[in-house]
Every structure is written in C-alpha cells, then in structure tokens.
C-alpha cells in the first residue's frame, strides 16, 4: 500500500506538478498522484488557488456516500449469506455450541479444545 505524504509536502510538491499536468480532470489527477480521496484533492487544490465549483464537490460527496452505502449493503448481504450457510452456533466461550442445559446454559466444544484438536490433527 502506498503511503500518503503529509499535506505540507503535498501542497509544496503540487505547485511544480500542476505546471506539468496535462490531463483533463485535475482533481482526479491530484487524487491519484498523491494517494488522497477526491474530496481531499478538492480542498487542497482550493488551497493552491484553483476554482472548483461547490456543485462538483457536492456531486463527489454524493457519489462517495452512495458507494459507501453500496459497499455496506454488499458486506451485510455477504455476512447474512455466510451466517445462513454456517448453522453452527458459537460465542466467546464455545467454538461450537452443541446444546443447552435445562437451565439454559450452553455446552459444547470450547475454543481451547478446538485449537488442541487442530494441533493434534496437524501431527497425524
């Protein structure tokens, strides 16, 4: 993963980079060049004196929020599918809950017992 330089360095470096930029969308180019999101690119380009419309920034924010919601929905759907597929109950004490006592307490295989079984199976 590429490390993002700090803002002070980016702003200083961008003054020279902008002179040589030949693309069509300076926000997108800045975002890629300095590994920042487009909202950050808008803010920093404004600090450098570029005029970027509020409407464009609003569209960026909407699309970012929409993408965030789509990813969250996909993650939740995938999690629900996995939970439906995996019918084995577990909690912080038991890796596999076999059942419950008449008093409502769970019993089954603990995480430690499961790890021990995994270790034993590796050596078999």
mmCIF file of C-alpha atoms in Angstrom:
data_model
loop_
_atom_site.group_PDB
_atom_site.id
_atom_site.type_symbol
_atom_site.label_atom_id
_atom_site.label_comp_id
_atom_site.label_asym_id
_atom_site.label_seq_id
_atom_site.Cartn_x
_atom_site.Cartn_y
_atom_site.Cartn_z
ATOM 1 C CA UNK A 1 0.000 0.000 0.000
ATOM 2 C CA UNK A 2 1.301 3.405 -0.970
ATOM 3 C CA UNK A 3 1.980 5.797 1.898
ATOM 4 C CA UNK A 4 0.366 9.202 1.501
ATOM 5 C CA UNK A 5 2.769 12.103 2.061
ATOM 6 C CA UNK A 6 1.687 14.720 4.589
ATOM 7 C CA UNK A 7 -0.312 17.742 3.465
ATOM 8 C CA UNK A 8 2.539 20.235 3.812
ATOM 9 C CA UNK A 9 4.693 18.201 1.433
ATOM 10 C CA UNK A 10 1.813 17.594 -0.994
ATOM 11 C CA UNK A 11 0.991 21.281 -1.263
ATOM 12 C CA UNK A 12 4.620 22.197 -1.806
ATOM 13 C CA UNK A 13 5.193 19.465 -4.371
ATOM 14 C CA UNK A 14 1.901 20.091 -6.169
ATOM 15 C CA UNK A 15 2.952 23.582 -7.258
ATOM 16 C CA UNK A 16 5.517 22.039 -9.605
ATOM 17 C CA UNK A 17 3.384 19.036 -10.524
ATOM 18 C CA UNK A 18 0.456 21.217 -11.631
ATOM 19 C CA UNK A 19 2.674 23.018 -14.162
ATOM 20 C CA UNK A 20 3.350 19.708 -15.925
ATOM 21 C CA UNK A 21 -0.135 18.170 -15.555
ATOM 22 C CA UNK A 22 -1.681 17.509 -18.949
ATOM 23 C CA UNK A 23 -4.835 15.570 -18.055
ATOM 24 C CA UNK A 24 -8.450 16.686 -18.282
ATOM 25 C CA UNK A 25 -9.507 16.351 -14.632
ATOM 26 C CA UNK A 26 -7.059 17.940 -12.193
ATOM 27 C CA UNK A 27 -8.987 16.662 -9.152
ATOM 28 C CA UNK A 28 -8.739 13.073 -10.349
ATOM 29 C CA UNK A 29 -5.078 13.521 -11.297
ATOM 30 C CA UNK A 30 -4.190 15.078 -7.932
ATOM 31 C CA UNK A 31 -6.068 12.331 -6.137
ATOM 32 C CA UNK A 32 -4.113 9.616 -7.938
ATOM 33 C CA UNK A 33 -0.746 11.379 -7.771
ATOM 34 C CA UNK A 34 -0.851 11.997 -4.020
ATOM 35 C CA UNK A 35 -2.990 8.993 -2.958
ATOM 36 C CA UNK A 36 -5.764 11.047 -1.394
ATOM 37 C CA UNK A 37 -9.511 10.886 -1.916
ATOM 38 C CA UNK A 38 -11.134 13.349 -4.289
ATOM 39 C CA UNK A 39 -12.700 15.422 -1.508
ATOM 40 C CA UNK A 40 -9.240 15.980 -0.026
ATOM 41 C CA UNK A 41 -7.915 16.806 -3.510
ATOM 42 C CA UNK A 42 -10.619 19.463 -3.916
ATOM 43 C CA UNK A 43 -9.714 21.063 -0.574
ATOM 44 C CA UNK A 44 -6.006 21.099 -1.310
ATOM 45 C CA UNK A 45 -6.410 22.392 -4.859
ATOM 46 C CA UNK A 46 -8.529 25.223 -3.481
ATOM 47 C CA UNK A 47 -5.718 25.998 -1.036
ATOM 48 C CA UNK A 48 -3.444 26.255 -4.077
ATOM 49 C CA UNK A 49 -5.792 28.775 -5.686
ATOM 50 C CA UNK A 50 -7.843 26.602 -8.048
ATOM 51 C CA UNK A 51 -11.509 27.429 -8.534
ATOM 52 C CA UNK A 52 -13.531 24.251 -8.103
ATOM 53 C CA UNK A 53 -17.304 24.571 -8.031
ATOM 54 C CA UNK A 54 -19.334 23.728 -4.958
ATOM 55 C CA UNK A 55 -21.627 21.717 -7.242
ATOM 56 C CA UNK A 56 -18.727 19.461 -8.286
ATOM 57 C CA UNK A 57 -17.763 18.927 -4.644
ATOM 58 C CA UNK A 58 -21.386 18.139 -3.769
ATOM 59 C CA UNK A 59 -21.510 15.541 -6.560
ATOM 60 C CA UNK A 60 -18.272 13.992 -5.279
ATOM 61 C CA UNK A 61 -19.674 13.772 -1.760
ATOM 62 C CA UNK A 62 -22.907 12.197 -3.017
ATOM 63 C CA UNK A 63 -21.089 9.616 -5.112
ATOM 64 C CA UNK A 64 -18.727 8.810 -2.230
ATOM 65 C CA UNK A 65 -21.670 8.335 0.138
ATOM 66 C CA UNK A 66 -23.527 6.225 -2.428
ATOM 67 C CA UNK A 67 -20.501 3.986 -2.932
ATOM 68 C CA UNK A 68 -20.107 3.659 0.831
ATOM 69 C CA UNK A 69 -23.766 2.581 1.168
ATOM 70 C CA UNK A 70 -23.402 0.057 -1.673
ATOM 71 C CA UNK A 71 -20.327 -1.488 -0.072
ATOM 72 C CA UNK A 72 -22.046 -1.645 3.313
ATOM 73 C CA UNK A 73 -25.110 -3.329 1.773
ATOM 74 C CA UNK A 74 -22.915 -5.846 -0.070
ATOM 75 C CA UNK A 75 -20.949 -6.604 3.096
ATOM 76 C CA UNK A 76 -24.140 -7.110 5.104
ATOM 77 C CA UNK A 77 -25.617 -9.361 2.396
ATOM 78 C CA UNK A 78 -22.444 -11.466 2.271
ATOM 79 C CA UNK A 79 -22.365 -11.711 6.070
ATOM 80 C CA UNK A 80 -26.011 -12.838 6.141
ATOM 81 C CA UNK A 81 -25.303 -15.456 3.468
ATOM 82 C CA UNK A 82 -22.354 -16.780 5.455
ATOM 83 C CA UNK A 83 -24.385 -16.884 8.655
ATOM 84 C CA UNK A 84 -27.193 -18.744 6.901
ATOM 85 C CA UNK A 85 -24.678 -21.209 5.456
ATOM 86 C CA UNK A 86 -22.967 -21.769 8.797
ATOM 87 C CA UNK A 87 -25.570 -23.167 11.179
ATOM 88 C CA UNK A 88 -23.080 -23.811 13.993
ATOM 89 C CA UNK A 89 -23.646 -21.606 16.997
ATOM 90 C CA UNK A 90 -20.705 -20.167 18.913
ATOM 91 C CA UNK A 91 -19.926 -17.469 21.447
ATOM 92 C CA UNK A 92 -16.916 -16.080 23.322
ATOM 93 C CA UNK A 93 -16.528 -19.320 25.341
ATOM 94 C CA UNK A 94 -17.564 -22.059 22.931
ATOM 95 C CA UNK A 95 -16.323 -22.598 19.380
ATOM 96 C CA UNK A 96 -19.272 -24.914 18.829
ATOM 97 C CA UNK A 97 -22.404 -24.931 20.971
ATOM 98 C CA UNK A 98 -23.871 -28.429 20.957
ATOM 99 C CA UNK A 99 -26.920 -27.661 23.045
ATOM 100 C CA UNK A 100 -28.297 -26.045 26.178
ATOM 101 C CA UNK A 101 -28.921 -27.398 29.651
ATOM 102 C CA UNK A 102 -32.410 -27.314 31.170
ATOM 103 C CA UNK A 103 -31.271 -24.161 32.979
ATOM 104 C CA UNK A 104 -30.431 -22.500 29.649
ATOM 105 C CA UNK A 105 -26.630 -22.712 29.865
ATOM 106 C CA UNK A 106 -24.782 -23.680 26.687
ATOM 107 C CA UNK A 107 -22.456 -26.669 26.440
ATOM 108 C CA UNK A 108 -20.163 -27.784 23.678
ATOM 109 C CA UNK A 109 -16.575 -27.553 22.451
ATOM 110 C CA UNK A 110 -14.531 -24.637 23.806
ATOM 111 C CA UNK A 111 -12.162 -22.589 21.662
ATOM 112 C CA UNK A 112 -9.203 -24.111 23.529
ATOM 113 C CA UNK A 113 -10.424 -27.646 22.873
ATOM 114 C CA UNK A 114 -10.923 -26.833 19.193
ATOM 115 C CA UNK A 115 -7.394 -25.421 18.929
ATOM 116 C CA UNK A 116 -6.000 -28.528 20.638
ATOM 117 C CA UNK A 117 -7.849 -30.756 18.153
ATOM 118 C CA UNK A 118 -6.459 -28.692 15.254
ATOM 119 C CA UNK A 119 -2.916 -29.062 16.616
ATOM 120 C CA UNK A 120 -3.376 -32.821 17.079
ATOM 121 C CA UNK A 121 -4.702 -33.175 13.530
ATOM 122 C CA UNK A 122 -1.640 -31.374 12.141
ATOM 123 C CA UNK A 123 0.669 -34.019 13.614
ATOM 124 C CA UNK A 124 -1.430 -37.013 12.452
#
